[in-house]
Amino acid sequence: MDYKALAHQTAQEILGYNQDKSGWKVVKISKKITVSKKASKKFPGNLYRVEGIIPESTSKLSDFLYKPENRVTWDKSLKVYNMVHKIDLDTFICHTITQSFAMGSISPREFIDLVYFKRCEGNMDIIGSNSVDFPAYPPSSNYIRGYNHACGYICSPLQENPAHSKLVMFIQTEMRGKLSPSIIEATMPSNLVSFILNAKDGIKTHKTPSGCGRHHNGHSSFLRKK
């Protein structure tokens, strides 16, 4: 598989979602975080858009979201998040195992995701994620293997206060297994709000070691997928 080609394609898709202003339906507003959805073109489910303001610079926020170290210490939806293959300075493959959620009605899922960082004009950063097949981590009987269609974050300076950042997240997760779509629709918006709140709390205590910027390791997906 040409992982770099897929990484570039995913980043372009995330940018396209961010530029698409039509057809979104707001499904939750809580603590200044807005969750919207529209039908995914990738699978019979929803593409979610989550927007919030993070009181940190865009470079610090992107670095925090991109790097896998300590992810499970702040992302309460995950119990495992490990980089399993580094492709280059901006691209890696991660193995994720989620916690159960919806009071245990949705069991843990595992994901193998390709994660990619791209800096764009205007100090805007894209962190894209897409599930891939990775021979070293075949599906196991221990967890249901979910699939993240093009997901990711867009971090950009807040226009009225460049020291703060606007974070827009896009999620379209195929949970697989025998789940009722109504359970996912009922629980996903609150879980996405919780992710943003956890990130805001986590970045407050995050300290980047000297010389250990973004390009010494990799980030995100998902993600946050439950």
Short mmCIF file of C-alpha atoms in Angstrom, two decimals:
data_model
loop_
_atom_site.label_atom_id
_atom_site.label_comp_id
_atom_site.label_asym_id
_atom_site.label_seq_id
_atom_site.Cartn_x
_atom_site.Cartn_y
_atom_site.Cartn_z
CA MET A 1 0.00 0.00 0.00
CA ASP A 2 1.22 3.51 -0.83
CA TYR A 3 0.75 5.00 2.62
CA LYS A 4 2.01 8.45 1.66
CA ALA A 5 -0.42 8.74 -1.23
CA LEU A 6 -3.29 7.78 1.08
CA ALA A 7 -2.06 10.28 3.69
CA HIS A 8 -2.05 13.12 1.16
CA GLN A 9 -5.49 12.10 -0.12
CA THR A 10 -6.91 12.04 3.42
CA ALA A 11 -5.55 15.51 4.18
CA GLN A 12 -7.22 16.86 1.05
CA GLU A 13 -10.51 15.23 2.04
CA ILE A 14 -10.34 16.83 5.50
CA LEU A 15 -9.66 20.20 3.91
CA GLY A 16 -12.64 19.65 1.63
CA TYR A 17 -14.91 18.84 4.59
CA ASN A 18 -13.77 22.05 6.26
CA GLN A 19 -14.62 24.11 3.19
CA ASP A 20 -18.01 22.44 2.76
CA LYS A 21 -20.61 24.67 4.43
CA SER A 22 -23.79 23.02 3.15
CA GLY A 23 -25.99 20.30 4.57
CA TRP A 24 -24.70 20.27 8.15
CA LYS A 25 -27.26 19.76 10.92
CA VAL A 26 -26.36 20.94 14.44
CA VAL A 27 -27.04 18.08 16.86
CA LYS A 28 -25.43 19.39 20.07
CA ILE A 29 -24.08 22.61 21.55
CA SER A 30 -22.43 22.32 24.95
CA LYS A 31 -19.79 24.38 26.77
CA LYS A 32 -19.08 26.43 23.62
CA ILE A 33 -18.53 23.28 21.54
CA THR A 34 -20.73 22.65 18.51
CA VAL A 35 -21.36 19.22 17.00
CA SER A 36 -22.90 18.95 13.53
CA LYS A 37 -23.51 16.00 11.24
CA LYS A 38 -24.35 15.08 7.69
CA ALA A 39 -24.62 11.77 5.85
CA SER A 40 -21.21 10.26 5.09
CA LYS A 41 -20.41 9.48 1.49
CA LYS A 42 -18.04 6.73 2.66
CA PHE A 43 -20.40 4.39 4.51
CA PRO A 44 -24.03 4.20 5.74
CA GLY A 45 -23.44 6.46 8.72
CA ASN A 46 -22.63 10.04 9.64
CA LEU A 47 -19.77 12.45 9.14
CA TYR A 48 -19.48 14.55 12.30
CA ARG A 49 -18.02 18.04 12.55
CA VAL A 50 -16.95 19.32 15.98
CA GLU A 51 -15.86 22.92 16.57
CA GLY A 52 -14.33 24.55 19.63
CA ILE A 53 -11.83 27.14 20.79
CA ILE A 54 -8.63 26.04 22.53
CA PRO A 55 -6.73 28.72 24.54
CA GLU A 56 -3.33 27.72 23.14
CA SER A 57 -1.31 28.61 20.05
CA THR A 58 -1.93 26.61 16.90
CA SER A 59 1.60 25.19 16.87
CA LYS A 60 1.32 23.91 20.44
CA LEU A 61 -2.15 22.50 19.85
CA SER A 62 -1.11 20.68 16.68
CA ASP A 63 1.96 19.24 18.36
CA PHE A 64 -0.14 18.09 21.32
CA LEU A 65 -2.74 16.37 19.12
CA TYR A 66 -0.21 14.87 16.69
CA LYS A 67 2.17 13.17 19.10
CA PRO A 68 1.18 9.76 20.49
CA GLU A 69 3.07 10.06 23.77
CA ASN A 70 0.79 10.33 26.78
CA ARG A 71 -2.34 10.27 24.63
CA VAL A 72 -4.10 7.86 26.97
CA THR A 73 -3.37 10.10 29.95
CA TRP A 74 -5.78 12.76 28.70
CA ASP A 75 -8.00 11.05 26.11
CA LYS A 76 -10.42 9.20 28.36
CA SER A 77 -12.00 7.35 25.43
CA LEU A 78 -8.84 5.29 24.85
CA LYS A 79 -7.03 2.58 26.77
CA VAL A 80 -4.29 1.96 24.17
CA TYR A 81 -2.73 4.39 21.68
CA ASN A 82 0.64 3.33 20.32
CA MET A 83 2.69 4.27 17.27
CA VAL A 84 3.54 0.91 15.66
CA HIS A 85 5.30 2.07 12.49
CA LYS A 86 6.99 5.37 11.69
CA ILE A 87 6.95 6.14 7.97
CA ASP A 88 8.65 9.53 8.04
CA LEU A 89 8.74 12.72 10.10
CA ASP A 90 5.10 13.55 9.31
CA THR A 91 3.50 10.13 8.94
CA PHE A 92 3.00 7.06 11.12
CA ILE A 93 0.68 4.13 11.80
CA CYS A 94 -0.96 3.75 15.20
CA HIS A 95 -2.81 0.99 17.02
CA THR A 96 -5.76 2.16 19.11
CA ILE A 97 -8.05 0.35 21.54
CA THR A 98 -11.02 2.28 22.89
CA GLN A 99 -12.78 2.03 26.19
CA SER A 100 -16.32 0.70 26.21
CA PHE A 101 -18.90 3.46 26.22
CA ALA A 102 -22.64 4.18 26.37
CA MET A 103 -22.62 2.56 29.84
CA GLY A 104 -21.05 -0.56 28.43
CA SER A 105 -23.58 -1.07 25.63
CA ILE A 106 -20.80 -0.46 23.06
CA SER A 107 -17.82 -2.73 23.65
CA PRO A 108 -14.21 -1.64 23.04
CA ARG A 109 -13.06 -1.36 19.44
CA GLU A 110 -9.58 -1.46 17.97
CA PHE A 111 -8.28 0.52 15.01
CA ILE A 112 -5.15 0.60 12.88
CA ASP A 113 -4.83 4.13 11.52
CA LEU A 114 -2.50 6.01 9.25
CA VAL A 115 -1.82 9.47 10.73
CA TYR A 116 -0.37 12.42 8.80
CA PHE A 117 0.53 16.02 9.60
CA LYS A 118 0.48 18.83 7.04
CA ARG A 119 1.07 22.56 7.49
CA CYS A 120 -0.86 24.83 5.12
CA GLU A 121 -0.86 28.52 4.32
CA GLY A 122 -2.01 30.87 7.03
CA ASN A 123 -0.48 28.78 9.84
CA MET A 124 -3.27 26.22 9.44
CA ASP A 125 -2.42 22.63 10.33
CA ILE A 126 -4.17 19.48 9.14
CA ILE A 127 -3.87 16.19 11.00
CA GLY A 128 -5.48 13.45 8.95
CA SER A 129 -6.25 9.87 9.90
CA ASN A 130 -7.58 6.91 7.94
CA SER A 131 -7.74 3.22 8.81
CA VAL A 132 -5.42 0.90 6.89
CA ASP A 133 -4.47 -2.76 6.70
CA PHE A 134 -1.15 -3.36 8.41
CA PRO A 135 0.16 -6.95 8.25
CA ALA A 136 1.94 -6.76 11.59
CA TYR A 137 -1.41 -6.11 13.31
CA PRO A 138 -4.06 -8.38 11.78
CA PRO A 139 -7.58 -8.37 13.29
CA SER A 140 -7.85 -10.48 16.43
CA SER A 141 -10.72 -12.21 18.19
CA ASN A 142 -10.18 -10.05 21.28
CA TYR A 143 -11.69 -6.87 19.83
CA ILE A 144 -13.99 -5.86 17.01
CA ARG A 145 -11.88 -4.07 14.38
CA GLY A 146 -13.52 -0.74 13.55
CA TYR A 147 -12.72 1.45 10.56
CA ASN A 148 -12.07 5.18 10.49
CA HIS A 149 -12.91 6.69 7.14
CA ALA A 150 -11.11 10.00 6.53
CA CYS A 151 -11.01 11.71 9.92
CA GLY A 152 -8.90 14.47 11.34
CA TYR A 153 -8.36 17.89 12.84
CA ILE A 154 -7.85 21.35 11.43
CA CYS A 155 -6.07 23.75 13.77
CA SER A 156 -5.87 27.45 12.91
CA PRO A 157 -5.23 30.73 14.74
CA LEU A 158 -8.37 32.38 16.07
CA GLN A 159 -8.85 35.47 13.94
CA GLU A 160 -9.74 37.77 16.82
CA ASN A 161 -7.04 36.32 19.10
CA PRO A 162 -4.17 34.56 17.27
CA ALA A 163 -2.75 33.32 20.59
CA HIS A 164 -5.77 31.00 20.76
CA SER A 165 -6.81 28.35 18.24
CA LYS A 166 -9.92 27.23 16.47
CA LEU A 167 -10.12 23.43 16.43
CA VAL A 168 -12.39 21.69 13.93
CA MET A 169 -12.58 17.91 14.07
CA PHE A 170 -14.13 15.55 11.53
CA ILE A 171 -15.10 11.99 12.46
CA GLN A 172 -16.70 9.24 10.39
CA THR A 173 -16.17 6.01 12.22
CA GLU A 174 -17.58 2.68 11.11
CA MET A 175 -18.00 0.83 14.39
CA ARG A 176 -18.81 -2.54 12.83
CA GLY A 177 -20.14 -5.39 14.91
CA LYS A 178 -23.87 -5.68 15.59
CA LEU A 179 -24.63 -2.17 16.75
CA SER A 180 -27.88 -0.34 16.21
CA PRO A 181 -27.21 2.95 14.37
CA SER A 182 -29.57 4.65 16.84
CA ILE A 183 -27.21 3.84 19.74
CA ILE A 184 -24.28 5.44 17.91
CA GLU A 185 -26.31 8.51 16.93
CA ALA A 186 -27.53 8.95 20.50
CA THR A 187 -24.11 8.73 22.12
CA MET A 188 -21.60 10.09 19.60
CA PRO A 189 -22.29 13.86 20.02
CA SER A 190 -21.71 13.79 23.79
CA ASN A 191 -18.56 11.71 23.38
CA LEU A 192 -17.19 14.16 20.82
CA VAL A 193 -17.83 17.08 23.18
CA SER A 194 -16.04 15.14 25.92
CA PHE A 195 -13.04 14.63 23.64
CA ILE A 196 -12.64 18.39 23.09
CA LEU A 197 -13.01 19.06 26.82
CA ASN A 198 -10.43 16.37 27.63
CA ALA A 199 -8.03 17.88 25.09
CA LYS A 200 -8.48 21.36 26.62
CA ASP A 201 -7.72 19.99 30.07
CA GLY A 202 -4.83 17.86 28.84
CA ILE A 203 -3.01 20.61 26.98
CA LYS A 204 -3.02 22.82 30.10
CA THR A 205 -0.57 20.46 31.77
CA HIS A 206 1.28 19.40 28.62
CA LYS A 207 4.90 20.48 28.48
CA THR A 208 6.91 19.96 25.29
CA PRO A 209 10.43 18.83 26.26
CA SER A 210 13.24 20.95 24.87
CA GLY A 211 14.07 19.85 21.33
CA CYS A 212 11.09 17.50 21.14
CA GLY A 213 8.81 19.26 18.74
CA ARG A 214 6.24 17.72 16.44
CA HIS A 215 8.69 16.21 14.02
CA HIS A 216 10.28 13.85 16.50
CA ASN A 217 7.20 11.65 16.62
CA GLY A 218 3.68 11.36 15.53
CA HIS A 219 -0.07 12.10 16.69
CA SER A 220 -4.06 11.54 16.45
CA SER A 221 -6.92 9.63 15.23
CA PHE A 222 -8.90 9.16 16.14
CA LEU A 223 -9.33 9.33 17.40
CA ARG A 224 -11.20 9.10 19.79
CA LYS A 225 -13.29 6.52 18.34
CA LYS A 226 -15.51 4.67 20.57
#
